[in-house]
């Protein structure tokens, strides 16, 4: 039997919820926010993720890197010719996080 590697983290965060609004989690394979429709992570998701991972900055970076990998794969399959560049994906998923670093 062949072992299939794990697909990465489940895009189920931020876990903060209300009774009246959908969660600010990604809607795959388009990677837009379920609640507001903006590219995920939207500004609200970023704020909620920073709060949720306040004491685990490395965990947030690992979570975001795993989701960036999934998003790159999904978005490439949807649009292989005009998708975001690797730099744009890094800026979208990781550069705003706890270890902020822009590519120059």
Coordinates of N, CA and C in Angstrom, one line a residue:
X1 N 0.8 -1.2 0.0 CA 0.0 0.0 0.0 C 0.9 1.2 0.0
X2 N 0.6 2.2 -0.9 CA 1.4 3.4 -1.0 C 0.8 4.5 0.0
X3 N 1.7 5.1 0.7 CA 1.3 6.2 1.6 C 1.3 7.5 0.9
X4 N 0.2 8.2 1.0 CA 0.0 9.5 0.4 C 0.3 10.5 1.4
X5 N 1.2 11.5 1.1 CA 1.5 12.5 2.1 C 0.3 13.4 2.5
X6 N 0.4 13.9 3.6 CA -0.7 14.7 4.1 C -0.9 15.9 3.2
X7 N -2.1 16.4 3.1 CA -2.4 17.5 2.3 C -2.2 18.9 2.9
X8 N -1.6 18.9 4.1 CA -1.4 20.1 4.8 C -2.5 20.5 5.8
X9 N -2.5 21.7 6.3 CA -3.5 22.0 7.3 C -4.9 22.2 6.7
X10 N -5.9 22.0 7.6 CA -7.2 22.2 7.2 C -7.5 23.7 7.3
X11 N -8.1 24.3 6.2 CA -8.3 25.8 6.3 C -9.6 26.1 7.1
X12 N -9.5 25.9 8.4 CA -10.7 26.1 9.3 C -10.5 27.2 10.3
X13 N -9.5 28.0 10.1 CA -9.3 29.1 11.0 C -9.4 30.4 10.3
X14 N -9.7 31.5 10.9 CA -9.9 31.7 12.4 C -11.1 31.0 12.8
X15 N -11.1 30.5 14.1 CA -12.2 29.8 14.6 C -13.3 30.6 15.3
X16 N -13.0 31.9 15.4 CA -14.0 32.8 16.0 C -15.3 32.8 15.1
X17 N -16.4 32.7 15.7 CA -17.7 32.6 14.9 C -18.7 33.5 15.6
X18 N -19.7 33.9 14.7 CA -20.9 34.6 15.3 C -22.1 33.7 14.8
X19 N -23.3 34.0 15.3 CA -24.5 33.3 14.9 C -25.1 33.9 13.7
X20 N -24.7 35.1 13.3 CA -25.4 35.8 12.2 C -24.5 35.9 10.9
X21 N -23.2 35.6 11.0 CA -22.3 35.9 9.9 C -21.5 34.6 9.6
X22 N -21.2 34.3 8.3 CA -20.3 33.2 8.1 C -18.9 33.5 8.6
X23 N -18.2 32.4 8.8 CA -16.8 32.6 9.3 C -15.9 33.2 8.2
X24 N -14.9 33.9 8.7 CA -13.9 34.5 7.8 C -12.8 33.4 7.4
X25 N -13.3 32.3 6.9 CA -12.4 31.2 6.5 C -12.4 31.1 5.0
X26 N -11.4 30.5 4.4 CA -11.3 30.5 2.9 C -12.3 29.5 2.3
X27 N -12.8 29.9 1.1 CA -13.7 29.1 0.3 C -12.8 28.6 -0.8
X28 N -12.6 27.3 -0.8 CA -11.7 26.7 -1.8 C -12.6 26.2 -3.0
X29 N -12.1 26.2 -4.2 CA -10.7 26.4 -4.6 C -10.4 27.9 -5.0
X30 N -11.3 28.8 -4.8 CA -11.1 30.2 -5.2 C -10.3 31.0 -4.2
X31 N -10.2 30.5 -3.0 CA -9.5 31.2 -1.9 C -10.0 32.6 -1.7
X32 N -11.3 32.7 -1.6 CA -11.9 34.0 -1.2 C -12.6 33.8 0.2
X33 N -12.8 34.8 0.9 CA -13.4 34.7 2.2 C -14.9 34.4 2.1
X34 N -15.3 33.4 3.0 CA -16.7 33.0 3.0 C -17.6 34.2 3.4
X35 N -17.1 35.0 4.3 CA -17.9 36.1 4.9 C -18.0 37.3 4.0
X36 N -16.9 37.8 3.5 CA -16.9 39.1 2.8 C -16.5 39.0 1.3
X37 N -16.0 37.8 0.8 CA -15.7 37.7 -0.6 C -14.4 38.2 -1.0
X38 N -13.6 38.8 -0.2 CA -12.3 39.3 -0.5 C -11.3 38.2 -0.6
X39 N -10.2 38.4 -1.3 CA -9.2 37.3 -1.3 C -8.8 37.0 0.1
X40 N -8.7 35.7 0.4 CA -8.4 35.2 1.8 C -6.8 35.1 1.9
X41 N -6.3 35.5 3.0 CA -6.9 36.0 4.2 C -7.3 37.5 4.1
X42 N -8.6 37.8 4.3 CA -9.1 39.1 4.3 C -8.5 39.9 5.5
X43 N -8.8 41.2 5.6 CA -8.3 41.9 6.7 C -8.9 41.4 8.1
X44 N -10.1 41.0 8.1 CA -10.7 40.5 9.3 C -10.1 39.2 9.7
X45 N -9.9 38.3 8.7 CA -9.3 37.0 9.0 C -7.9 37.2 9.6
X46 N -7.1 38.2 9.0 CA -5.8 38.5 9.5 C -5.8 38.9 11.0
X47 N -6.7 39.8 11.3 CA -6.8 40.3 12.6 C -7.2 39.1 13.6
X48 N -8.2 38.3 13.2 CA -8.6 37.2 14.0 C -7.5 36.1 14.2
X49 N -6.8 35.9 13.1 CA -5.7 34.9 13.2 C -4.6 35.4 14.1
X50 N -4.2 36.7 14.0 CA -3.2 37.2 14.9 C -3.7 37.1 16.4
X51 N -4.9 37.3 16.6 CA -5.5 37.2 18.0 C -5.4 35.7 18.4
X52 N -5.9 34.8 17.5 CA -6.0 33.4 17.9 C -4.6 32.8 18.1
X53 N -3.6 33.3 17.4 CA -2.2 32.8 17.5 C -1.3 33.7 18.3
X54 N -1.9 34.5 19.1 CA -1.1 35.5 19.8 C 0.1 35.0 20.6
X55 N 0.0 33.8 21.1 CA 1.1 33.2 21.9 C 1.8 32.1 21.1
X56 N 1.5 32.0 19.8 CA 2.1 30.9 19.0 C 2.4 31.5 17.6
X57 N 3.3 32.4 17.6 CA 3.7 33.1 16.3 C 4.2 32.1 15.3
X58 N 5.0 31.1 15.7 CA 5.6 30.1 14.8 C 4.5 29.3 14.3
X59 N 3.5 28.9 15.1 CA 2.4 28.1 14.6 C 1.6 28.8 13.6
X60 N 1.4 30.1 13.7 CA 0.7 30.9 12.7 C 1.4 30.9 11.4
X61 N 2.7 31.1 11.4 CA 3.6 31.1 10.2 C 3.5 29.7 9.5
X62 N 3.6 28.6 10.3 CA 3.5 27.3 9.7 C 2.1 27.1 9.1
X63 N 1.1 27.5 9.8 CA -0.3 27.3 9.3 C -0.5 28.1 8.0
X64 N 0.0 29.3 7.9 CA -0.1 30.2 6.7 C 0.7 29.6 5.6
X65 N 1.9 29.1 5.8 CA 2.7 28.5 4.8 C 2.0 27.3 4.2
X66 N 1.5 26.5 5.0 CA 0.7 25.3 4.5 C -0.5 25.7 3.7
X67 N -1.2 26.7 4.1 CA -2.3 27.1 3.3 C -1.9 27.8 2.0
X68 N -0.8 28.5 2.0 CA -0.2 29.1 0.8 C 0.1 28.0 -0.2
X69 N 0.6 26.9 0.2 CA 0.9 25.8 -0.7 C -0.4 25.3 -1.3
X70 N -1.4 25.1 -0.5 CA -2.7 24.6 -1.0 C -3.3 25.6 -2.0
X71 N -3.2 26.9 -1.6 CA -3.8 27.9 -2.5 C -3.1 28.0 -3.8
X72 N -1.8 27.9 -3.8 CA -1.0 28.0 -5.0 C -1.4 26.8 -6.0
X73 N -1.6 25.7 -5.4 CA -2.0 24.5 -6.2 C -3.4 24.7 -6.7
X74 N -4.4 25.1 -5.9 CA -5.8 25.3 -6.3 C -5.9 26.3 -7.4
X75 N -5.3 27.5 -7.1 CA -5.4 28.6 -8.0 C -4.7 28.4 -9.3
X76 N -3.6 27.6 -9.3 CA -2.9 27.3 -10.6 C -3.8 26.4 -11.4
X77 N -4.5 25.4 -10.8 CA -5.4 24.6 -11.5 C -6.6 25.3 -12.1
X78 N -7.1 26.4 -11.4 CA -8.2 27.2 -11.9 C -7.8 28.1 -13.1
X79 N -6.6 28.6 -12.9 CA -6.1 29.6 -13.9 C -4.6 29.5 -14.1
X80 N -4.1 28.6 -14.9 CA -2.6 28.4 -15.0 C -1.9 29.5 -15.7
X81 N -2.6 30.4 -16.4 CA -1.9 31.4 -17.2 C -1.8 32.8 -16.6
X82 N -2.8 33.2 -15.8 CA -2.8 34.5 -15.3 C -3.0 34.6 -13.7
X83 N -2.5 33.6 -13.1 CA -2.6 33.6 -11.6 C -1.6 34.5 -11.0
X84 N -1.6 34.6 -9.6 CA -0.7 35.4 -8.9 C 0.7 34.8 -8.9
X85 N 1.7 35.7 -8.9 CA 3.1 35.3 -8.9 C 3.4 34.7 -7.5
X86 N 4.5 33.9 -7.4 CA 4.9 33.4 -6.1 C 5.1 34.6 -5.1
X87 N 5.7 35.7 -5.6 CA 5.9 36.9 -4.7 C 4.5 37.4 -4.2
X88 N 3.5 37.5 -5.1 CA 2.2 38.0 -4.7 C 1.6 37.0 -3.7
X89 N 1.8 35.7 -3.9 CA 1.2 34.8 -2.9 C 1.9 34.9 -1.6
X90 N 3.2 35.1 -1.6 CA 4.0 35.2 -0.3 C 3.4 36.5 0.4
X91 N 3.3 37.6 -0.3 CA 2.8 38.8 0.3 C 1.4 38.6 0.9
X92 N 0.6 37.9 0.1 CA -0.8 37.7 0.5 C -0.9 36.8 1.8
X93 N -0.2 35.7 1.8 CA -0.3 34.7 2.9 C 0.7 34.8 4.0
X94 N 1.9 35.3 3.8 CA 2.9 35.2 4.8 C 3.5 36.5 5.3
X95 N 3.7 37.4 4.4 CA 4.4 38.6 4.7 C 3.7 39.5 5.8
X96 N 2.4 39.4 5.9 CA 1.7 40.2 6.9 C 1.8 39.6 8.3
X97 N 2.2 38.3 8.4 CA 2.2 37.5 9.6 C 3.2 38.0 10.7
X98 N 3.4 37.2 11.7 CA 4.2 37.6 12.8 C 5.6 37.8 12.5
X99 N 6.1 37.2 11.5 CA 7.5 37.4 11.1 C 7.5 38.2 9.8
X100 N 7.1 39.4 9.8 CA 6.9 40.2 8.6 C 8.2 40.4 7.9
X101 N 8.2 40.0 6.6 CA 9.4 40.3 5.8 C 8.9 40.3 4.3
X102 N 9.2 41.4 3.7 CA 8.8 41.6 2.3 C 9.9 41.2 1.4
X103 N 9.6 40.7 0.2 CA 10.6 40.4 -0.8 C 10.9 41.7 -1.5
X104 N 12.1 42.0 -1.6 CA 12.5 43.3 -2.3 C 12.8 43.0 -3.8

